[in-house]
Amino acid sequence: MDDKTLALATLQSAKDAADWAFWSMIGTWFSGVATFAAVCVSLHLGMKKPKAHISCKIGESIIFEGPYEQRGISIVITNLALNTVKITSLCWDFKKDVTFFQPFHSSRSMQLPQKLDYGEQATFWIDLKNNESWIVNVAEGLKVHGADLNDLSLEVNTTTGESFSFKVNDSLMKKIRKHYNELP
């Protein structure tokens, strides 16, 4: 081999080494950026507080036990979140500055606070005892405070400070509206 061929081969191997070093540097930069992105995503997920997600059905119901029927208002809350949710209070909300806190005295009702795991339900019950006194009392309270019936909703509060608002069933709303309109 002569000197020119040897010099050309040495130059070619130096060029190939430089190409490999360039692509190695690009790979290192790419892996550094990907690692940084993975750390940012993991920090975001780690610092993100779990969100509660619940559903609620509100309406007039009947409990049938043999020959006896018990009428009442049922409030069924279901936890749809993967994390545990603890319900602290239920309030009837119709104005920004006024809410009606709802106590549950019936033996058929669960009591507050109520802890719900994923998929669990809590059933709250307001006895009507063969009359509509609760509905009349709510209508009177709404009338006294000058409420717009279209704004009536049930507010469900949790220990995480989140509040969820649910509309009242149409048939129950019709009964409340009927008594509301009959008041002077």
Coordinates of C-alpha atoms in Angstrom, one line a residue:
M1 CA 0.0 0.0 0.0
D2 CA 1.3 3.4 -0.8
D3 CA 1.2 6.5 1.3
K4 CA -1.7 8.1 -0.6
T5 CA -4.0 5.1 -0.2
L6 CA -3.1 4.8 3.5
A7 CA -3.8 8.5 4.0
L8 CA -7.1 8.2 2.2
A9 CA -8.2 5.2 4.3
T10 CA -7.2 7.0 7.5
L11 CA -9.2 10.0 6.4
Q12 CA -12.2 7.9 5.5
S13 CA -12.2 6.1 8.9
A14 CA -11.9 9.5 10.7
K15 CA -14.9 10.7 8.7
D16 CA -16.9 7.6 9.6
A17 CA -15.9 8.1 13.3
A18 CA -17.1 11.7 13.2
D19 CA -20.5 10.6 11.6
W20 CA -20.9 8.0 14.4
A21 CA -20.1 10.6 17.0
F22 CA -22.6 13.0 15.5
W23 CA -25.4 10.5 15.5
S24 CA -24.5 9.4 19.0
M25 CA -24.7 13.0 20.1
I26 CA -28.2 13.3 18.5
G27 CA -29.3 10.1 20.3
T28 CA -28.0 11.5 23.6
W29 CA -29.9 14.8 23.2
F30 CA -33.1 12.9 22.2
S31 CA -32.8 10.6 25.2
G32 CA -32.2 13.7 27.5
V33 CA -35.3 15.5 26.1
A34 CA -37.4 12.3 26.5
T35 CA -36.1 11.8 30.1
F36 CA -37.0 15.5 30.9
A37 CA -40.5 15.0 29.5
A38 CA -41.0 11.8 31.4
V39 CA -40.0 13.5 34.7
C40 CA -42.3 16.5 34.0
V41 CA -45.3 14.1 33.3
S42 CA -44.6 12.0 36.4
L43 CA -44.3 15.2 38.5
H44 CA -47.6 16.5 37.1
L45 CA -49.3 13.2 37.8
G46 CA -47.8 12.9 41.2
M47 CA -48.8 16.4 42.3
K48 CA -52.3 16.3 40.8
K49 CA -54.9 15.8 43.4
P50 CA -57.5 13.1 42.7
K51 CA -60.8 14.5 41.5
A52 CA -64.1 13.2 42.8
H53 CA -66.7 12.1 40.2
I54 CA -70.2 11.3 41.4
S55 CA -73.6 10.9 40.0
C56 CA -76.9 11.6 41.8
K57 CA -80.6 10.8 41.2
I58 CA -83.2 12.7 43.1
G59 CA -86.9 12.0 43.1
E60 CA -90.0 10.8 44.8
S61 CA -90.0 7.1 45.6
I62 CA -92.1 4.4 47.2
I63 CA -90.8 1.7 49.5
F64 CA -93.1 -1.3 49.3
E65 CA -92.9 -3.8 52.3
G66 CA -95.8 -6.3 52.1
P67 CA -99.1 -4.5 52.4
Y68 CA -97.4 -1.2 53.5
E69 CA -96.1 1.6 51.3
Q70 CA -93.8 4.3 52.5
R71 CA -93.5 7.4 50.3
G72 CA -90.5 9.6 50.4
I73 CA -87.8 11.5 48.6
S74 CA -84.8 9.4 47.6
I75 CA -81.4 10.7 46.9
V76 CA -79.0 8.1 45.5
I77 CA -75.4 9.1 45.1
T78 CA -72.9 6.8 43.2
N79 CA -69.1 7.2 43.3
L80 CA -67.8 7.0 39.7
A81 CA -64.2 7.9 40.6
L82 CA -61.4 5.4 41.2
N83 CA -60.5 7.1 44.5
T84 CA -62.7 7.1 47.6
V85 CA -65.1 10.0 48.1
K86 CA -66.5 11.1 51.4
I87 CA -69.8 13.0 51.3
T88 CA -70.1 15.6 54.1
S89 CA -73.4 17.4 53.5
L90 CA -76.3 17.7 51.2
C91 CA -77.9 21.1 50.7
W92 CA -80.8 22.5 48.6
D93 CA -79.3 25.4 46.7
F94 CA -81.4 28.0 45.0
K95 CA -79.5 31.3 45.5
K96 CA -75.9 32.2 45.9
D97 CA -76.4 33.4 49.4
V98 CA -79.0 31.0 50.8
T99 CA -79.0 27.2 51.0
F100 CA -81.2 24.8 52.9
F101 CA -79.2 22.1 54.8
Q102 CA -80.9 18.8 54.6
P103 CA -80.8 16.6 57.8
F104 CA -81.7 12.9 57.5
H105 CA -83.8 11.7 60.4
S106 CA -85.3 8.6 58.8
S107 CA -84.2 5.2 59.9
R108 CA -84.2 4.2 56.2
S109 CA -81.6 6.8 55.3
M110 CA -77.9 6.6 55.5
Q111 CA -76.3 9.2 57.7
L112 CA -73.6 11.8 56.9
P113 CA -70.7 11.8 56.5
Q114 CA -70.7 8.8 54.1
K115 CA -67.6 7.3 52.6
L116 CA -68.0 5.7 49.2
D117 CA -65.4 3.6 47.3
Y118 CA -65.5 3.1 43.6
G119 CA -68.9 2.0 42.4
E120 CA -70.6 2.2 45.8
Q121 CA -73.9 4.0 46.4
A122 CA -75.3 5.9 49.3
T123 CA -79.1 6.2 49.6
F124 CA -80.6 9.1 51.6
W125 CA -84.3 9.1 52.4
I126 CA -86.7 11.9 53.4
D127 CA -90.0 10.4 54.7
L128 CA -93.2 12.0 53.4
K129 CA -95.4 10.0 55.8
N130 CA -98.5 9.9 53.6
N131 CA -98.5 13.6 53.2
E132 CA -96.5 16.2 51.3
S133 CA -95.4 18.3 54.3
W134 CA -91.7 18.3 53.2
I135 CA -92.6 19.4 49.7
V136 CA -94.9 22.2 51.1
N137 CA -92.2 23.3 53.6
V138 CA -89.6 23.5 50.8
A139 CA -92.0 25.5 48.6
E140 CA -92.8 27.9 51.5
G141 CA -89.0 28.3 52.2
L142 CA -88.4 29.1 48.5
K143 CA -91.2 31.6 48.4
V144 CA -90.1 33.4 51.6
H145 CA -86.5 33.8 50.1
G146 CA -87.8 34.9 46.7
A147 CA -86.3 31.9 44.9
D148 CA -86.5 31.2 41.2
L149 CA -87.6 27.5 41.0
N150 CA -85.5 26.9 37.9
D151 CA -82.4 27.4 40.1
L152 CA -83.3 24.7 42.6
S153 CA -80.7 22.0 42.8
L154 CA -79.1 19.7 45.3
E155 CA -75.5 20.5 46.2
V156 CA -73.4 17.5 47.3
N157 CA -70.3 18.5 49.3
T158 CA -67.2 16.3 49.8
T159 CA -64.2 16.4 52.2
T160 CA -61.9 17.5 49.4
G161 CA -63.8 20.8 49.2
E162 CA -65.5 19.9 45.9
S163 CA -69.2 20.6 45.4
F164 CA -71.4 19.0 42.9
S165 CA -74.8 20.4 41.8
F166 CA -77.6 18.1 40.6
K167 CA -81.0 19.0 39.2
V168 CA -84.2 17.7 40.8
N169 CA -86.3 15.1 39.1
D170 CA -89.1 16.7 36.9
S171 CA -92.0 15.0 38.7
L172 CA -90.8 16.2 42.1
M173 CA -90.1 19.7 40.7
K174 CA -93.7 19.8 39.4
K175 CA -95.1 19.1 42.9
I176 CA -92.8 21.7 44.4
R177 CA -93.8 24.2 41.7
K178 CA -97.6 23.5 42.3
H179 CA -97.3 24.2 46.0
Y180 CA -95.1 27.2 45.3
N181 CA -97.7 28.7 42.9
E182 CA -100.5 28.2 45.4
L183 CA -98.8 30.3 48.1
P184 CA -99.8 33.9 48.4

